[in-house]
């Protein structure tokens, strides 16, 4: 009798629980969770804004290049809508499955930024809708997202894309906020290319990452030489202690001979001459003010005396070369300022 009651009760409860389970699965949103660190000290990058397949693929390729030191980092994508079918395929790709997470949310909502753990992110990128019908509206939306991000996590390094140059003056760039304007960049490249043939190709190769290991050419061919050049990128680093007191021209020689990198510019306060025989200022065309800050971007100021407060921009094959420069600078033991000419001793 008890067995019959148990069977009857099972026949009632099992269908009810099955219906509840189906209802729960129907309401489950795979993009409504939150980011969880895989390891205690793992890094992650948050990408917001207009997430198209091409833009997402490009930024993932750059972030996960082995030269950039972020191959073990995670990327959190956030947009107000669920991903397209193509983006969902990308999320399931074996290369990105364990390192890529998509969240449905808005940067205008602090709770959604908390889900993405923006406050502890290594960087945040806001992508613009450059091909939309209303460009002005797209830039306004992007700037509103920027305000929300900066209010929630002001110390996080943030990169923002804008379409029209007239909106750039609304943003005061700082050391951890960088803005790229498509119109400004496009027109600048076109004007320089008219005066300097090949400039657009050179700049594109410096801004985009290429892995020379992906290609195989005979070392005697022009293709091998070209791809070796394509492997170079622009990196920023603090002027090491070992170069404190040297002139820019001497530092160029030191870095090229020791590390095979090219020093092309520094970011600094208004320049000081190395001696009284040197002009009191760098030519105007070699200076560019950075946002609203008092610092200037100085392009090859050969007589400028470097100090520890400056940032250097170098062309190098990989971030490992910059790390080697930092280690060398920290380990150099000199009794005083470095010599202004020649290559210093270890």
Short mmCIF file of N, CA and C in Angstrom, two decimals, residues 55-135:
data_model
loop_
_atom_site.label_atom_id
_atom_site.label_comp_id
_atom_site.label_asym_id
_atom_site.label_seq_id
_atom_site.Cartn_x
_atom_site.Cartn_y
_atom_site.Cartn_z
N UNK A 55 35.15 44.93 -35.19
CA UNK A 55 35.82 45.71 -34.15
C UNK A 55 36.25 44.82 -32.98
N UNK A 56 35.40 43.87 -32.61
CA UNK A 56 35.73 42.97 -31.51
C UNK A 56 36.90 42.08 -31.86
N UNK A 57 36.91 41.54 -33.08
CA UNK A 57 38.01 40.67 -33.50
C UNK A 57 39.33 41.44 -33.51
N UNK A 58 39.29 42.67 -34.00
CA UNK A 58 40.52 43.47 -34.08
C UNK A 58 41.09 43.75 -32.69
N UNK A 59 40.24 44.12 -31.76
CA UNK A 59 40.74 44.45 -30.43
C UNK A 59 41.21 43.20 -29.69
N UNK A 60 40.57 42.06 -29.93
CA UNK A 60 41.01 40.82 -29.30
C UNK A 60 42.37 40.39 -29.84
N UNK A 61 42.58 40.55 -31.13
CA UNK A 61 43.87 40.18 -31.72
C UNK A 61 44.99 41.03 -31.15
N UNK A 62 44.72 42.31 -30.94
CA UNK A 62 45.76 43.18 -30.39
C UNK A 62 46.03 42.86 -28.92
N UNK A 63 44.98 42.62 -28.16
CA UNK A 63 45.15 42.37 -26.73
C UNK A 63 45.86 41.06 -26.44
N UNK A 64 45.60 40.05 -27.26
CA UNK A 64 46.13 38.72 -26.98
C UNK A 64 47.41 38.42 -27.74
N UNK A 65 48.03 39.42 -28.35
CA UNK A 65 49.33 39.20 -28.95
C UNK A 65 50.34 38.86 -27.85
N UNK A 66 51.20 37.91 -28.14
CA UNK A 66 52.14 37.46 -27.10
C UNK A 66 53.12 38.56 -26.70
N UNK A 67 53.36 39.55 -27.58
CA UNK A 67 54.30 40.61 -27.24
C UNK A 67 53.72 41.60 -26.24
N UNK A 68 52.41 41.60 -26.02
CA UNK A 68 51.79 42.62 -25.19
C UNK A 68 51.62 42.21 -23.74
N UNK A 69 51.96 40.99 -23.40
CA UNK A 69 51.92 40.57 -22.00
C UNK A 69 50.53 40.36 -21.43
N UNK A 70 49.50 40.22 -22.30
CA UNK A 70 48.13 40.04 -21.82
C UNK A 70 47.52 38.73 -22.30
N UNK A 71 48.36 37.78 -22.66
CA UNK A 71 47.84 36.53 -23.22
C UNK A 71 47.02 35.75 -22.21
N UNK A 72 47.28 35.95 -20.92
CA UNK A 72 46.54 35.24 -19.87
C UNK A 72 45.43 36.09 -19.28
N UNK A 73 45.20 37.27 -19.84
CA UNK A 73 44.15 38.15 -19.34
C UNK A 73 42.79 37.74 -19.90
N UNK A 74 41.74 38.24 -19.29
CA UNK A 74 40.37 38.01 -19.76
C UNK A 74 39.81 39.31 -20.31
N UNK A 75 38.82 39.19 -21.18
CA UNK A 75 38.16 40.34 -21.76
C UNK A 75 36.67 40.25 -21.48
N UNK A 76 36.11 41.32 -20.94
CA UNK A 76 34.68 41.39 -20.66
C UNK A 76 34.05 42.36 -21.65
N UNK A 77 33.13 41.86 -22.45
CA UNK A 77 32.38 42.68 -23.39
C UNK A 77 31.03 43.02 -22.79
N UNK A 78 30.62 44.28 -22.88
CA UNK A 78 29.31 44.67 -22.35
C UNK A 78 28.60 45.57 -23.34
N UNK A 79 27.34 45.23 -23.62
CA UNK A 79 26.50 46.01 -24.52
C UNK A 79 25.06 45.87 -24.07
N UNK A 80 24.19 46.82 -24.44
CA UNK A 80 22.79 46.77 -23.99
C UNK A 80 22.00 45.62 -24.59
N UNK A 81 22.47 45.07 -25.71
CA UNK A 81 21.72 44.01 -26.39
C UNK A 81 22.52 42.72 -26.38
N UNK A 82 21.79 41.62 -26.58
CA UNK A 82 22.45 40.32 -26.67
C UNK A 82 23.31 40.27 -27.93
N UNK A 83 24.39 39.49 -27.92
CA UNK A 83 25.29 39.46 -29.08
C UNK A 83 24.62 38.87 -30.31
N UNK A 84 25.10 39.29 -31.46
CA UNK A 84 24.61 38.72 -32.71
C UNK A 84 25.05 37.27 -32.83
N UNK A 85 24.49 36.60 -33.81
CA UNK A 85 24.84 35.19 -34.01
C UNK A 85 26.33 35.04 -34.30
N UNK A 86 26.90 36.00 -35.05
CA UNK A 86 28.33 35.94 -35.35
C UNK A 86 29.18 36.14 -34.11
N UNK A 87 28.75 37.07 -33.25
CA UNK A 87 29.49 37.28 -32.01
C UNK A 87 29.38 36.07 -31.08
N UNK A 88 28.23 35.42 -31.08
CA UNK A 88 28.07 34.23 -30.25
C UNK A 88 28.99 33.12 -30.73
N UNK A 89 29.18 33.01 -32.02
CA UNK A 89 30.13 32.04 -32.54
C UNK A 89 31.55 32.37 -32.08
N UNK A 90 31.87 33.66 -32.07
CA UNK A 90 33.19 34.08 -31.59
C UNK A 90 33.37 33.75 -30.12
N UNK A 91 32.33 33.93 -29.33
CA UNK A 91 32.41 33.61 -27.89
C UNK A 91 32.69 32.14 -27.65
N UNK A 92 32.23 31.29 -28.58
CA UNK A 92 32.41 29.84 -28.42
C UNK A 92 33.65 29.32 -29.12
N UNK A 93 34.40 30.21 -29.77
CA UNK A 93 35.63 29.78 -30.44
C UNK A 93 36.63 29.25 -29.41
N UNK A 94 37.30 28.14 -29.70
CA UNK A 94 38.25 27.56 -28.72
C UNK A 94 39.33 28.54 -28.26
N UNK A 95 39.73 29.45 -29.14
CA UNK A 95 40.80 30.40 -28.78
C UNK A 95 40.35 31.38 -27.71
N UNK A 96 39.05 31.72 -27.68
CA UNK A 96 38.57 32.77 -26.77
C UNK A 96 37.59 32.27 -25.71
N UNK A 97 37.17 31.02 -25.80
CA UNK A 97 36.08 30.54 -24.94
C UNK A 97 36.35 30.76 -23.46
N UNK A 98 37.57 30.50 -23.02
CA UNK A 98 37.89 30.59 -21.60
C UNK A 98 38.34 31.99 -21.18
N UNK A 99 38.51 32.90 -22.15
CA UNK A 99 39.06 34.23 -21.82
C UNK A 99 38.12 35.36 -22.18
N UNK A 100 36.95 35.04 -22.72
CA UNK A 100 36.05 36.07 -23.22
C UNK A 100 34.67 35.87 -22.60
N UNK A 101 34.10 36.95 -22.07
CA UNK A 101 32.77 36.90 -21.46
C UNK A 101 31.94 38.08 -21.94
N UNK A 102 30.70 37.80 -22.29
CA UNK A 102 29.79 38.83 -22.78
C UNK A 102 28.70 39.06 -21.74
N UNK A 103 28.48 40.32 -21.38
CA UNK A 103 27.46 40.69 -20.42
C UNK A 103 26.49 41.67 -21.06
N UNK A 104 25.21 41.42 -20.88
CA UNK A 104 24.20 42.38 -21.32
C UNK A 104 24.02 43.41 -20.22
N UNK A 105 24.28 44.66 -20.53
CA UNK A 105 24.17 45.71 -19.53
C UNK A 105 24.53 47.05 -20.15
N UNK A 106 24.42 48.08 -19.36
CA UNK A 106 24.70 49.43 -19.81
C UNK A 106 25.71 50.09 -18.89
N UNK A 107 26.72 50.77 -19.44
CA UNK A 107 27.66 51.50 -18.59
C UNK A 107 27.01 52.65 -17.84
N UNK A 108 25.81 53.03 -18.22
CA UNK A 108 25.10 54.09 -17.50
C UNK A 108 24.53 53.60 -16.18
N UNK A 109 24.53 52.29 -15.97
CA UNK A 109 23.99 51.69 -14.75
C UNK A 109 25.15 51.22 -13.88
N UNK A 110 25.38 51.80 -12.71
CA UNK A 110 26.52 51.40 -11.87
C UNK A 110 26.50 49.92 -11.52
N UNK A 111 25.32 49.34 -11.35
CA UNK A 111 25.24 47.92 -11.01
C UNK A 111 25.82 47.05 -12.13
N UNK A 112 25.65 47.49 -13.38
CA UNK A 112 26.21 46.73 -14.49
C UNK A 112 27.73 46.87 -14.55
N UNK A 113 28.24 48.06 -14.25
CA UNK A 113 29.69 48.23 -14.19
C UNK A 113 30.29 47.41 -13.05
N UNK A 114 29.53 47.25 -11.98
CA UNK A 114 29.97 46.41 -10.86
C UNK A 114 30.02 44.95 -11.28
N UNK A 115 29.06 44.54 -12.10
CA UNK A 115 29.06 43.16 -12.61
C UNK A 115 30.30 42.89 -13.46
N UNK A 116 30.74 43.90 -14.19
CA UNK A 116 31.94 43.76 -15.02
C UNK A 116 33.22 43.95 -14.22
N UNK A 117 33.11 44.28 -12.94
CA UNK A 117 34.27 44.51 -12.07
C UNK A 117 35.19 45.56 -12.67
N UNK A 118 34.60 46.66 -13.11
CA UNK A 118 35.37 47.70 -13.80
C UNK A 118 36.42 48.32 -12.90
N UNK A 119 36.14 48.44 -11.62
CA UNK A 119 37.07 49.12 -10.72
C UNK A 119 38.43 48.45 -10.65
N UNK A 120 38.49 47.13 -10.87
CA UNK A 120 39.77 46.42 -10.81
C UNK A 120 40.29 46.05 -12.19
N UNK A 121 39.69 46.58 -13.24
CA UNK A 121 40.12 46.26 -14.60
C UNK A 121 41.46 46.91 -14.91
N UNK A 122 42.23 46.27 -15.78
CA UNK A 122 43.50 46.84 -16.21
C UNK A 122 43.29 48.01 -17.15
N UNK A 123 42.21 47.97 -17.94
CA UNK A 123 41.90 49.04 -18.87
C UNK A 123 40.46 48.91 -19.32
N UNK A 124 39.94 50.00 -19.88
CA UNK A 124 38.57 50.01 -20.41
C UNK A 124 38.59 50.72 -21.76
N UNK A 125 37.95 50.12 -22.74
CA UNK A 125 37.87 50.71 -24.08
C UNK A 125 36.40 50.93 -24.44
N UNK A 126 36.10 52.11 -24.99
CA UNK A 126 34.75 52.45 -25.41
C UNK A 126 34.77 52.64 -26.92
N UNK A 127 34.11 51.76 -27.65
CA UNK A 127 34.13 51.77 -29.11
C UNK A 127 32.98 52.60 -29.65
N UNK A 128 33.26 53.36 -30.69
CA UNK A 128 32.25 54.23 -31.28
C UNK A 128 31.59 53.56 -32.48
N UNK A 129 30.38 54.02 -32.78
CA UNK A 129 29.63 53.55 -33.95
C UNK A 129 29.99 54.46 -35.13
N UNK A 130 31.09 54.17 -35.78
CA UNK A 130 31.63 55.06 -36.82
C UNK A 130 30.85 54.97 -38.13
N UNK A 131 30.05 53.94 -38.30
CA UNK A 131 29.31 53.78 -39.55
C UNK A 131 27.81 54.01 -39.38
N UNK A 132 27.40 54.55 -38.25
CA UNK A 132 25.98 54.81 -38.00
C UNK A 132 25.46 55.98 -38.81
N UNK A 133 24.13 56.07 -38.97
CA UNK A 133 23.55 57.17 -39.75
C UNK A 133 23.65 58.52 -39.06
N UNK A 134 23.67 58.54 -37.72
CA UNK A 134 23.75 59.79 -36.97
C UNK A 134 25.06 59.82 -36.18
N UNK A 135 26.07 60.39 -36.79
CA UNK A 135 27.40 60.38 -36.18
C UNK A 135 27.44 61.23 -34.91
#
